[in-house]
Amino acid sequence: SIKEKGRAEYAFYHTQMSVDLAARNRLDADMEKALEQKEFFLVYQPQLSLKTGKLIGCEALIRWQHPTRGLISPAEFIPVAERTGFINSLGPWILDEACRQVKAWNDELSASIRVAVNISPIQFQRRDLLNSIKVVLEKNTFPPSQLELEMTETLMMTDTERVLLIIQELQELGMQISIDDFGTGYSSLAYLRKFDANVLKIDRAFVNDMVTNINDRAIISAIINMANSLEYQVIAEGVETTEQYVLLKELGCHAIQGYWFSTPLPPDDFIRFYNQHTQNLNKQTANH
Ligand code: C2E
Ligand code: MG
Ligand code: MG
Ligand code: MG
């Protein structure tokens, strides 16, 4: 009967939920040790300028090599870390690690690579965020303009005034501020009225279907035009095909990030990729 089926489904979902819950509890217990045992690491996804063809920067993305579960996605463990507050230990580690990498690349490469770091809204609840960023920068000594901080729209939902002041101060120190996953929040436009970012990152949900879906293409085109008027840079995320690349270039998008150009890379692979790309680009310009 329907009733029995309902009960069976309830029991199924109930069991499934308990399993998920147990898994999450284990995850948050494991996280504390994971930092000490150096199970976290960062990979860097290259960003391509559609104006110059140069590799202009990258986004640092965290990975967790769990001893028994293997590689765990940040989409799975960052929300757990945010709920438990562990993000307040992990966040500073991420920032420190990314800045150490910028400094190392500055010493190794002739060009300076801009690195974008994701900042969780939870980190903004801490009074010492600004100071901890200053400390990391002082320790690693590189131009603050090489550091970009990615925020999501949810950040502005509480404590707006305080958050705005912090962001302003970060920009005065020379850091770039970007709005991540732009267009997916429910207040994207209201957000832009209040807050002066440097970079808009178009969420890959729009990029995904832009070749076949004229609505998505119109939205992307509008975001690019708006960003130009507001003097923001626009980076399209999740570019996977040549068609998307061509279309975004035609629409005047500044830069792209996605598997089409490169997946996120460990530091050594990143350097190799950078050198290869730069060499190819120089050859092309020499041939013209
Ligand atoms: P995000 O900041 O929007 O990062 C972009 C995500 O898209 C990354 O997933 C990246 O690997 C993936 N991606 C890049 N190009 C493509 C593509 O062409 N196709 C597809 N399908 N995906 C692509 P990842 O690394 O799994 O990270 C997921 C989310 O976890 C991030 O989304 C961000 O919200 C969060 N996250 C990752 N690293 C950190 C971190 O260090 N700190 C914080 N607070 N959050 C992080
Ligand atoms: Mg991001
Ligand atoms: Mg994003
Ligand atoms: Mg995201």
GROMACS .gro file of C-alpha atoms and ligand atoms in nm:
model
  337
    1SER     CA    1   0.000   0.000   0.000
    2ILE     CA    2   0.094   0.365  -0.033
    3LYS     CA    3   0.123   0.390   0.343
    4GLU     CA    4   0.369   0.102   0.360
    5LYS     CA    5   0.566   0.240   0.071
    6GLY     CA    6   0.575   0.574   0.248
    7ARG     CA    7   0.698   0.410   0.564
    8ALA     CA    8   0.963   0.217   0.376
    9GLU     CA    9   1.084   0.535   0.205
   10TYR     CA   10   1.086   0.717   0.533
   11ALA     CA   11   1.294   0.440   0.685
   12PHE     CA   12   1.527   0.454   0.385
   13TYR     CA   13   1.576   0.830   0.402
   14HIS     CA   14   1.604   0.812   0.775
   15THR     CA   15   1.884   0.556   0.751
   16GLN     CA   16   2.049   0.755   0.473
   17MET     CA   17   2.037   1.068   0.685
   18SER     CA   18   2.193   0.890   0.983
   19VAL     CA   19   2.468   0.760   0.759
   20ASP     CA   20   2.536   1.111   0.625
   21LEU     CA   21   2.531   1.249   0.975
   22ALA     CA   22   2.771   0.987   1.104
   23ALA     CA   23   3.003   1.047   0.809
   24ARG     CA   24   3.002   1.419   0.878
   25ASN     CA   25   3.071   1.365   1.247
   26ARG     CA   26   3.367   1.150   1.156
   27LEU     CA   27   3.486   1.412   0.911
   28ASP     CA   28   3.484   1.688   1.165
   29ALA     CA   29   3.668   1.471   1.418
   30ASP     CA   30   3.929   1.383   1.152
   31MET     CA   31   3.979   1.745   1.046
   32GLU     CA   32   4.157   1.855   1.360
   33LYS     CA   33   4.427   1.591   1.312
   34ALA     CA   34   4.439   1.643   0.937
   35LEU     CA   35   4.588   1.990   0.969
   36GLU     CA   36   4.868   1.867   1.197
   37GLN     CA   37   4.930   1.564   0.978
   38LYS     CA   38   4.955   1.782   0.668
   39GLU     CA   39   4.673   1.610   0.481
   40PHE     CA   40   4.550   1.937   0.331
   41PHE     CA   41   4.709   2.088   0.025
   42LEU     CA   42   4.636   2.358  -0.229
   43VAL     CA   43   4.604   2.329  -0.606
   44TYR     CA   44   4.607   2.629  -0.837
   45GLN     CA   45   4.379   2.674  -1.136
   46PRO     CA   46   4.526   2.901  -1.408
   47GLN     CA   47   4.327   3.196  -1.543
   48LEU     CA   48   4.363   3.309  -1.904
   49SER     CA   49   4.328   3.669  -2.018
   50LEU     CA   50   4.108   3.688  -2.329
   51LYS     CA   51   4.256   4.032  -2.403
   52THR     CA   52   4.625   3.942  -2.408
   53GLY     CA   53   4.631   3.562  -2.420
   54LYS     CA   54   4.852   3.565  -2.110
   55LEU     CA   55   4.815   3.353  -1.802
   56ILE     CA   56   4.727   3.628  -1.555
   57GLY     CA   57   4.667   3.448  -1.232
   58CYS     CA   58   4.513   3.152  -1.060
   59GLU     CA   59   4.267   3.046  -0.794
   60ALA     CA   60   4.392   2.847  -0.494
   61LEU     CA   61   4.162   2.553  -0.419
   62ILE     CA   62   4.198   2.327  -0.117
   63ARG     CA   63   4.215   1.948  -0.127
   64TRP     CA   64   4.213   1.692   0.153
   65GLN     CA   65   4.405   1.368   0.112
   66HIS     CA   66   4.229   1.158   0.375
   67PRO     CA   67   4.428   0.854   0.495
   68THR     CA   68   4.140   0.607   0.448
   69ARG     CA   69   3.880   0.789   0.239
   70GLY     CA   70   4.115   0.919  -0.027
   71LEU     CA   71   4.078   1.261  -0.184
   72ILE     CA   72   3.784   1.457  -0.040
   73SER     CA   73   3.630   1.753  -0.224
   74PRO     CA   74   3.607   2.093  -0.054
   75ALA     CA   75   3.240   2.096  -0.154
   76GLU     CA   76   3.206   1.819   0.105
   77PHE     CA   77   3.432   1.931   0.390
   78ILE     CA   78   3.424   2.314   0.376
   79PRO     CA   79   3.055   2.325   0.479
   80VAL     CA   80   3.140   2.094   0.771
   81ALA     CA   81   3.434   2.313   0.869
   82GLU     CA   82   3.207   2.618   0.854
   83ARG     CA   83   2.950   2.454   1.077
   84THR     CA   84   3.199   2.342   1.340
   85GLY     CA   85   3.410   2.658   1.332
   86PHE     CA   86   3.716   2.464   1.218
   87ILE     CA   87   3.727   2.700   0.919
   88ASN     CA   88   3.879   2.953   1.161
   89SER     CA   89   4.187   2.731   1.187
   90LEU     CA   90   4.183   2.615   0.826
   91GLY     CA   91   4.123   2.960   0.671
   92PRO     CA   92   4.444   3.116   0.809
   93TRP     CA   93   4.642   2.807   0.705
   94ILE     CA   94   4.506   2.837   0.347
   95LEU     CA   95   4.593   3.205   0.331
   96ASP     CA   96   4.940   3.147   0.468
   97GLU     CA   97   5.008   2.859   0.230
   98ALA     CA   98   4.884   3.056  -0.074
   99CYS     CA   99   5.094   3.360   0.019
  100ARG     CA  100   5.402   3.144   0.070
  101GLN     CA  101   5.343   3.014  -0.283
  102VAL     CA  102   5.310   3.362  -0.431
  103LYS     CA  103   5.639   3.458  -0.272
  104ALA     CA  104   5.808   3.140  -0.402
  105TRP     CA  105   5.680   3.203  -0.756
  106ASN     CA  106   5.794   3.566  -0.743
  107ASP     CA  107   6.143   3.438  -0.674
  108GLU     CA  108   6.125   3.165  -0.941
  109LEU     CA  109   5.940   3.330  -1.230
  110SER     CA  110   6.003   3.651  -1.418
  111ALA     CA  111   5.636   3.749  -1.405
  112SER     CA  112   5.420   3.799  -1.100
  113ILE     CA  113   5.121   3.570  -1.066
  114ARG     CA  114   4.806   3.689  -0.894
  115VAL     CA  115   4.657   3.431  -0.660
  116ALA     CA  116   4.290   3.430  -0.558
  117VAL     CA  117   4.199   3.280  -0.221
  118ASN     CA  118   3.845   3.188  -0.118
  119ILE     CA  119   3.741   3.344   0.212
  120SER     CA  120   3.449   3.190   0.399
  121PRO     CA  121   3.183   3.426   0.539
  122ILE     CA  122   3.244   3.259   0.876
  123GLN     CA  123   3.598   3.400   0.879
  124PHE     CA  124   3.446   3.749   0.866
  125GLN     CA  125   3.272   3.692   1.196
  126ARG     CA  126   3.610   3.699   1.364
  127ARG     CA  127   3.735   4.035   1.483
  128ASP     CA  128   4.093   3.946   1.397
  129LEU     CA  129   4.045   3.868   1.024
  130LEU     CA  130   4.195   4.194   0.901
  131ASN     CA  131   4.490   4.169   1.133
  132SER     CA  132   4.561   3.807   1.047
  133ILE     CA  133   4.570   3.896   0.676
  134LYS     CA  134   4.811   4.182   0.746
  135VAL     CA  135   5.038   3.949   0.942
  136VAL     CA  136   5.048   3.693   0.659
  137LEU     CA  137   5.132   3.964   0.406
  138GLU     CA  138   5.409   4.108   0.622
  139LYS     CA  139   5.557   3.764   0.669
  140ASN     CA  140   5.568   3.689   0.296
  141THR     CA  141   5.650   4.033   0.154
  142PHE     CA  142   5.502   4.069  -0.193
  143PRO     CA  143   5.284   4.341  -0.347
  144PRO     CA  144   4.934   4.311  -0.195
  145SER     CA  145   4.787   4.357  -0.545
  146GLN     CA  146   4.899   3.999  -0.613
  147LEU     CA  147   4.650   3.876  -0.357
  148GLU     CA  148   4.285   3.851  -0.452
  149LEU     CA  149   4.020   3.757  -0.198
  150GLU     CA  150   3.707   3.580  -0.320
  151MET     CA  151   3.385   3.638  -0.130
  152THR     CA  152   3.037   3.505  -0.193
  153GLU     CA  153   2.715   3.697  -0.178
  154THR     CA  154   2.599   3.530   0.143
  155LEU     CA  155   2.869   3.729   0.318
  156MET     CA  156   2.664   4.048   0.300
  157MET     CA  157   2.352   3.906   0.455
  158THR     CA  158   2.450   3.995   0.811
  159ASP     CA  159   2.657   4.266   0.974
  160THR     CA  160   2.684   4.458   0.647
  161GLU     CA  161   2.844   4.773   0.781
  162ARG     CA  162   3.128   4.594   0.955
  163VAL     CA  163   3.193   4.371   0.654
  164LEU     CA  164   3.201   4.673   0.422
  165LEU     CA  165   3.458   4.845   0.641
  166ILE     CA  166   3.684   4.540   0.641
  167ILE     CA  167   3.658   4.503   0.263
  168GLN     CA  168   3.736   4.870   0.214
  169GLU     CA  169   4.042   4.843   0.430
  170LEU     CA  170   4.163   4.535   0.243
  171GLN     CA  171   4.129   4.729  -0.083
  172GLU     CA  172   4.311   5.028   0.063
  173LEU     CA  173   4.595   4.793   0.150
  174GLY     CA  174   4.603   4.705  -0.220
  175MET     CA  175   4.430   4.368  -0.229
  176GLN     CA  176   4.180   4.276  -0.501
  177ILE     CA  177   3.830   4.174  -0.400
  178SER     CA  178   3.623   3.945  -0.616
  179ILE     CA  179   3.264   3.831  -0.597
  180ASP     CA  180   3.254   3.455  -0.647
  181ASP     CA  181   2.967   3.259  -0.805
  182PHE     CA  182   2.811   3.585  -0.925
  183GLY     CA  183   2.449   3.554  -1.026
  184THR     CA  184   2.357   3.255  -0.813
  185GLY     CA  185   2.266   3.443  -0.496
  186TYR     CA  186   1.926   3.603  -0.469
  187SER     CA  187   2.056   3.955  -0.419
  188SER     CA  188   2.335   3.990  -0.673
  189LEU     CA  189   2.231   4.335  -0.789
  190ALA     CA  190   2.156   4.474  -0.444
  191TYR     CA  191   2.499   4.351  -0.345
  192LEU     CA  192   2.667   4.548  -0.622
  193ARG     CA  193   2.501   4.871  -0.511
  194LYS     CA  194   2.663   4.852  -0.172
  195PHE     CA  195   2.997   4.716  -0.239
  196ASP     CA  196   3.279   4.805  -0.466
  197ALA     CA  197   3.458   4.490  -0.580
  198ASN     CA  198   3.735   4.461  -0.838
  199VAL     CA  199   3.641   4.134  -1.004
  200LEU     CA  200   3.315   3.955  -1.082
  201LYS     CA  201   3.330   3.582  -1.131
  202ILE     CA  202   3.039   3.459  -1.341
  203ASP     CA  203   2.914   3.131  -1.201
  204ARG     CA  204   2.967   2.829  -1.419
  205ALA     CA  205   2.594   2.754  -1.416
  206PHE     CA  206   2.555   3.035  -1.674
  207VAL     CA  207   2.861   2.935  -1.875
  208ASN     CA  208   2.748   2.574  -1.891
  209ASP     CA  209   2.459   2.628  -2.129
  210MET     CA  210   2.555   2.956  -2.292
  211VAL     CA  211   2.622   2.803  -2.633
  212THR     CA  212   2.278   2.649  -2.665
  213ASN     CA  213   2.067   2.862  -2.432
  214ILE     CA  214   2.013   3.218  -2.556
  215ASN     CA  215   1.880   3.329  -2.218
  216ASP     CA  216   2.201   3.230  -2.043
  217ARG     CA  217   2.400   3.397  -2.317
  218ALA     CA  218   2.197   3.717  -2.278
  219ILE     CA  219   2.255   3.712  -1.902
  220ILE     CA  220   2.630   3.669  -1.947
  221SER     CA  221   2.639   3.946  -2.204
  222ALA     CA  222   2.451   4.175  -1.964
  223ILE     CA  223   2.683   4.090  -1.674
  224ILE     CA  224   2.987   4.169  -1.891
  225ASN     CA  225   2.842   4.502  -2.004
  226MET     CA  226   2.747   4.595  -1.651
  227ALA     CA  227   3.090   4.499  -1.521
  228ASN     CA  228   3.250   4.716  -1.789
  229SER     CA  229   3.042   5.017  -1.683
  230LEU     CA  230   3.130   4.957  -1.320
  231GLU     CA  231   3.495   4.909  -1.415
  232TYR     CA  232   3.513   4.557  -1.281
  233GLN     CA  233   3.705   4.276  -1.441
  234VAL     CA  234   3.493   3.975  -1.536
  235ILE     CA  235   3.615   3.619  -1.510
  236ALA     CA  236   3.394   3.341  -1.645
  237GLU     CA  237   3.419   3.019  -1.445
  238GLY     CA  238   3.382   2.662  -1.562
  239VAL     CA  239   3.475   2.714  -1.928
  240GLU     CA  240   3.500   2.365  -2.074
  241THR     CA  241   3.465   2.401  -2.452
  242THR     CA  242   3.615   2.596  -2.741
  243GLU     CA  243   3.267   2.723  -2.832
  244GLN     CA  244   3.232   2.878  -2.487
  245TYR     CA  245   3.579   3.032  -2.514
  246VAL     CA  246   3.507   3.187  -2.854
  247LEU     CA  247   3.171   3.323  -2.747
  248LEU     CA  248   3.305   3.473  -2.424
  249LYS     CA  249   3.584   3.642  -2.616
  250GLU     CA  250   3.331   3.788  -2.862
  251LEU     CA  251   3.120   3.915  -2.574
  252GLY     CA  252   3.419   4.104  -2.431
  253CYS     CA  253   3.480   3.892  -2.121
  254HIS     CA  254   3.820   3.971  -1.965
  255ALA     CA  255   3.934   3.631  -1.853
  256ILE     CA  256   3.835   3.270  -1.818
  257GLN     CA  257   3.900   2.982  -1.584
  258GLY     CA  258   3.799   2.624  -1.651
  259TYR     CA  259   3.902   2.278  -1.764
  260TRP     CA  260   3.930   2.402  -2.125
  261PHE     CA  261   4.240   2.602  -2.029
  262SER     CA  262   4.353   2.389  -1.737
  263THR     CA  263   4.234   2.193  -1.436
  264PRO     CA  264   4.362   2.304  -1.093
  265LEU     CA  265   4.733   2.206  -1.067
  266PRO     CA  266   4.986   2.128  -0.794
  267PRO     CA  267   5.260   2.398  -0.775
  268ASP     CA  268   5.522   2.212  -0.985
  269ASP     CA  269   5.276   2.139  -1.263
  270PHE     CA  270   5.158   2.497  -1.245
  271ILE     CA  271   5.510   2.627  -1.313
  272ARG     CA  272   5.551   2.386  -1.605
  273PHE     CA  273   5.215   2.493  -1.745
  274TYR     CA  274   5.302   2.859  -1.702
  275ASN     CA  275   5.637   2.824  -1.879
  276GLN     CA  276   5.488   2.619  -2.164
  277HIS     CA  277   5.204   2.865  -2.214
  278THR     CA  278   5.436   3.165  -2.211
  279GLN     CA  279   5.672   3.000  -2.458
  280ASN     CA  280   5.388   2.918  -2.699
  281LEU     CA  281   5.255   3.270  -2.672
  282ASN     CA  282   5.596   3.421  -2.749
  283LYS     CA  283   5.636   3.193  -3.050
  284GLN     CA  284   5.295   3.299  -3.179
  285THR     CA  285   5.376   3.669  -3.144
  286ALA     CA  286   5.714   3.616  -3.311
  287ASN     CA  287   5.541   3.450  -3.609
  288HIS     CA  288   5.307   3.741  -3.662
  289C2E     P1  289   3.460   2.798  -0.629
  289C2E     O1  290   3.536   2.894  -0.546
  289C2E     O2  291   3.352   2.855  -0.713
  289C2E     O3  292   3.569   2.720  -0.716
  289C2E     C1  293   3.549   2.677  -0.848
  289C2E     C2  294   3.519   2.529  -0.852
  289C2E     O4  295   3.492   2.491  -0.986
  289C2E     C3  296   3.638   2.442  -0.811
  289C2E     O5  297   3.585   2.326  -0.747
  289C2E     C4  298   3.701   2.405  -0.944
  289C2E     O6  299   3.780   2.288  -0.938
  289C2E     C5  300   3.576   2.384  -1.027
  289C2E     N1  301   3.601   2.400  -1.169
  289C2E     C6  302   3.695   2.472  -1.231
  289C2E     N2  303   3.686   2.464  -1.365
  289C2E     C7  304   3.582   2.384  -1.391
  289C2E     C8  305   3.521   2.335  -1.513
  289C2E     O7  306   3.561   2.368  -1.624
  289C2E     N3  307   3.413   2.252  -1.499
  289C2E     C9  308   3.366   2.215  -1.377
  289C2E     N4  309   3.261   2.132  -1.375
  289C2E     N5  310   3.419   2.259  -1.261
  289C2E    C10  311   3.527   2.342  -1.267
  289C2E     P2  312   3.645   2.271  -0.611
  289C2E     O8  313   3.794   2.289  -0.609
  289C2E     O9  314   3.590   2.136  -0.590
  289C2E    O10  315   3.586   2.369  -0.503
  289C2E    C11  316   3.448   2.376  -0.479
  289C2E    C12  317   3.413   2.493  -0.388
  289C2E    O11  318   3.469   2.472  -0.257
  289C2E    C13  319   3.473   2.625  -0.435
  289C2E    O12  320   3.394   2.682  -0.536
  289C2E    C14  321   3.470   2.704  -0.306
  289C2E    O13  322   3.341   2.754  -0.281
  289C2E    C15  323   3.504   2.597  -0.204
  289C2E     N6  324   3.650   2.602  -0.176
  289C2E    C16  325   3.751   2.544  -0.244
  289C2E     N7  326   3.871   2.574  -0.189
  289C2E    C17  327   3.843   2.658  -0.085
  289C2E    C18  328   3.925   2.726   0.012
  289C2E    O14  329   4.049   2.720   0.011
  289C2E     N8  330   3.859   2.801   0.109
  289C2E    C19  331   3.722   2.812   0.110
  289C2E     N9  332   3.666   2.888   0.208
  289C2E    N10  333   3.643   2.750   0.021
  289C2E    C20  334   3.703   2.674  -0.076
  290MG      MG  335   3.620   3.067  -0.578
  291MG      MG  336   3.305   3.017  -0.808
  292MG      MG  337   3.148   2.831  -0.480
   0.00000   0.00000   0.00000
